mmCIF file of C-alpha atoms in Angstrom:
data_model
loop_
_atom_site.group_PDB
_atom_site.id
_atom_site.type_symbol
_atom_site.label_atom_id
_atom_site.label_comp_id
_atom_site.label_asym_id
_atom_site.label_seq_id
_atom_site.Cartn_x
_atom_site.Cartn_y
_atom_site.Cartn_z
ATOM 1 C CA GLY A 5 28.993 11.957 14.694
ATOM 2 C CA GLU A 6 25.593 9.459 15.613
ATOM 3 C CA LEU A 7 27.069 7.134 13.331
ATOM 4 C CA GLN A 8 30.445 6.572 14.682
ATOM 5 C CA GLN A 9 28.777 5.932 17.945
ATOM 6 C CA MET A 10 26.553 3.062 17.105
ATOM 7 C CA LEU A 11 29.484 1.652 15.183
ATOM 8 C CA LEU A 12 31.459 2.188 18.632
ATOM 9 C CA ARG A 13 29.142 0.913 20.694
ATOM 10 C CA LYS A 14 28.786 -1.958 18.887
ATOM 11 C CA HIS A 15 31.809 -2.408 18.343
ATOM 12 C CA ALA A 16 32.392 -2.547 21.703
ATOM 13 C CA LYS A 17 29.220 -6.102 22.003
ATOM 14 C CA VAL A 18 31.416 -8.088 18.941
ATOM 15 C CA PRO A 19 34.776 -6.558 17.960
ATOM 16 C CA LEU A 20 35.011 -5.350 14.055
ATOM 17 C CA PRO A 21 37.509 -5.339 11.296
ATOM 18 C CA ILE A 22 37.793 -2.591 11.706
ATOM 19 C CA ASP A 23 39.852 0.851 12.010
ATOM 20 C CA LEU A 24 38.680 1.763 14.936
ATOM 21 C CA GLU A 25 40.711 5.393 15.272
ATOM 22 C CA LYS A 26 40.380 6.055 11.307
ATOM 23 C CA VAL A 27 36.168 5.278 12.024
ATOM 24 C CA ALA A 28 36.224 8.047 14.125
ATOM 25 C CA ARG A 29 37.567 10.531 11.783
ATOM 26 C CA ALA A 30 35.901 10.034 9.081
ATOM 27 C CA LYS A 31 33.917 13.769 8.827
ATOM 28 C CA ASP A 32 31.609 12.725 6.369
ATOM 29 C CA PHE A 33 29.587 9.573 4.790
ATOM 30 C CA PHE A 34 32.508 9.315 2.035
ATOM 31 C CA ASP A 35 35.547 9.367 4.636
ATOM 32 C CA PHE A 36 33.004 6.779 6.953
ATOM 33 C CA ASP A 37 31.799 4.543 3.823
ATOM 34 C CA ASN A 38 35.275 3.992 3.476
ATOM 35 C CA ALA A 39 36.852 2.676 7.161
ATOM 36 C CA ALA A 40 34.112 1.299 7.807
ATOM 37 C CA THR A 41 30.361 0.179 5.461
ATOM 38 C CA ALA A 42 32.767 -1.126 2.284
ATOM 39 C CA VAL A 43 35.806 -3.278 5.399
ATOM 40 C CA LEU A 44 32.248 -4.269 6.216
ATOM 41 C CA ASN A 45 30.497 -5.270 4.321
ATOM 42 C CA GLY A 46 34.280 -6.588 1.578
ATOM 43 C CA PHE A 47 34.317 -3.733 -0.398
ATOM 44 C CA ARG A 48 37.599 -2.691 -1.635
ATOM 45 C CA ASP A 49 37.894 0.290 -0.522
ATOM 46 C CA ALA A 50 34.291 3.686 -0.544
ATOM 47 C CA GLU A 51 34.388 4.006 -4.108
ATOM 48 C CA ASP A 52 34.569 0.234 -5.060
ATOM 49 C CA TYR A 53 31.550 0.177 -2.760
ATOM 50 C CA TYR A 54 29.258 2.951 -4.704
ATOM 51 C CA GLU A 55 30.453 2.013 -8.075
ATOM 52 C CA ARG A 56 28.926 -1.520 -7.191
ATOM 53 C CA ALA A 57 26.293 -1.393 -4.988
ATOM 54 C CA SER A 58 24.981 2.030 -7.099
ATOM 55 C CA SER A 59 21.446 1.140 -9.853
ATOM 56 C CA ALA A 60 23.421 3.926 -11.949
ATOM 57 C CA ARG A 61 24.426 2.053 -14.295
ATOM 58 C CA ARG A 62 20.987 -1.080 -13.873
ATOM 59 C CA LEU A 63 18.385 2.525 -14.668
ATOM 60 C CA GLY A 64 18.603 1.254 -18.772
ATOM 61 C CA ASN A 65 16.864 -2.354 -17.871
ATOM 62 C CA ILE A 66 13.841 -1.620 -16.064
ATOM 63 C CA ALA A 67 10.974 -1.722 -18.609
ATOM 64 C CA VAL A 68 7.487 -0.874 -16.378
ATOM 65 C CA PRO A 69 6.315 2.501 -15.738
ATOM 66 C CA VAL A 70 8.667 4.040 -12.255
ATOM 67 C CA LEU A 71 8.323 6.334 -10.682
ATOM 68 C CA ALA A 72 11.384 7.987 -8.662
ATOM 69 C CA ILE A 73 11.888 10.775 -4.934
ATOM 70 C CA HIS A 74 14.460 12.425 -4.355
ATOM 71 C CA ALA A 75 14.540 15.167 -2.053
ATOM 72 C CA ALA A 76 17.237 17.541 -2.673
ATOM 73 C CA ASP A 77 17.234 17.625 1.575
ATOM 74 C CA ASP A 78 18.563 14.329 1.449
ATOM 75 C CA PRO A 79 21.574 14.668 3.888
ATOM 76 C CA PHE A 80 22.070 10.694 3.022
ATOM 77 C CA MET A 81 21.860 11.092 -1.153
ATOM 78 C CA THR A 82 22.836 15.367 -2.193
ATOM 79 C CA PRO A 83 21.583 15.837 -5.412
ATOM 80 C CA ALA A 84 25.111 14.779 -6.887
ATOM 81 C CA VAL A 85 24.041 10.917 -6.845
ATOM 82 C CA LEU A 86 21.187 11.451 -8.609
ATOM 83 C CA PRO A 87 21.608 10.218 -12.687
ATOM 84 C CA GLU A 88 21.486 12.213 -15.312
ATOM 85 C CA PRO A 89 18.655 12.896 -17.301
ATOM 86 C CA ALA A 90 20.210 10.362 -20.566
ATOM 87 C CA GLN A 91 20.911 7.678 -17.886
ATOM 88 C CA LEU A 92 17.124 6.735 -16.939
ATOM 89 C CA PRO A 93 15.018 4.640 -19.169
ATOM 90 C CA PRO A 94 11.976 6.675 -20.823
ATOM 91 C CA SER A 95 9.777 4.550 -18.414
ATOM 92 C CA MET A 96 11.011 6.563 -15.632
ATOM 93 C CA THR A 97 9.998 9.250 -14.061
ATOM 94 C CA LEU A 98 12.225 11.102 -11.332
ATOM 95 C CA GLU A 99 10.426 14.088 -9.396
ATOM 96 C CA LEU A 100 13.383 15.726 -6.927
ATOM 97 C CA CYS A 101 11.372 17.836 -3.967
ATOM 98 C CA GLU A 102 13.338 20.665 -2.272
ATOM 99 C CA ARG A 103 12.927 19.125 0.398
ATOM 100 C CA GLY A 104 10.865 15.581 2.389
ATOM 101 C CA GLY A 105 14.298 14.595 4.313
ATOM 102 C CA HIS A 106 15.656 10.965 4.427
ATOM 103 C CA VAL A 107 12.908 9.192 3.192
ATOM 104 C CA GLY A 108 10.288 11.880 4.950
ATOM 105 C CA PHE A 109 8.408 13.507 2.835
ATOM 106 C CA CYS A 110 5.664 14.457 5.585
ATOM 107 C CA ALA A 111 4.073 17.960 5.063
ATOM 108 C CA ALA A 112 1.368 19.476 7.532
ATOM 109 C CA GLY A 113 -1.240 18.736 7.125
ATOM 110 C CA PRO A 114 -5.324 20.222 8.803
ATOM 111 C CA TYR A 115 -5.014 21.653 12.262
ATOM 112 C CA LEU A 116 -1.239 20.938 11.754
ATOM 113 C CA ARG A 117 -1.109 17.308 11.653
ATOM 114 C CA PRO A 118 1.190 15.132 9.407
ATOM 115 C CA ARG A 119 0.665 14.921 5.468
ATOM 116 C CA TRP A 120 2.656 11.387 4.808
ATOM 117 C CA TRP A 121 2.943 12.846 1.171
ATOM 118 C CA LEU A 122 4.268 9.484 -0.436
ATOM 119 C CA GLU A 123 1.288 7.727 0.902
ATOM 120 C CA GLU A 124 -0.357 9.931 -2.261
ATOM 121 C CA ARG A 125 1.357 9.970 -4.189
ATOM 122 C CA ILE A 126 2.597 6.406 -4.568
ATOM 123 C CA PRO A 127 -1.571 5.765 -5.103
ATOM 124 C CA GLU A 128 -0.995 8.646 -7.188
ATOM 125 C CA PHE A 129 1.290 7.166 -9.753
ATOM 126 C CA LEU A 130 0.334 3.861 -10.081
ATOM 127 C CA GLN A 131 -3.354 4.711 -10.615
ATOM 128 C CA GLN A 132 -2.427 5.889 -13.469
ATOM 129 C CA HIS A 133 -0.579 3.246 -15.136
ATOM 130 C CA VAL A 134 -2.607 0.023 -13.657
ATOM 131 C CA THR A 135 -5.542 -1.063 -16.927
#
């Protein structure tokens, strides 16, 4: 995949302490993170990386109003990684959009011009909470 090629190009310039064959065999993000991301960032493996780098266990400490916007079609962060409603503090609103990709949230505006939906939704949310 594209991530594998990028990492191999980087390795050609500056040797990385990773198993290139394991990276090349990666079939999904978990395999890639296990072979490269975790190793390069000091984690034991992908599970250790996901556990320690996740913000899920810190969500309950948030006291200020928060709007979390996520797209169901995000290729990196699938809906399976989203926190359960019980994990969210009362101050947090989670909006799950059907589409948006990975930080996309672009819609068709007048004359098929792009409409950057986040640039509208975020100020709307802030307006509701600013006194």
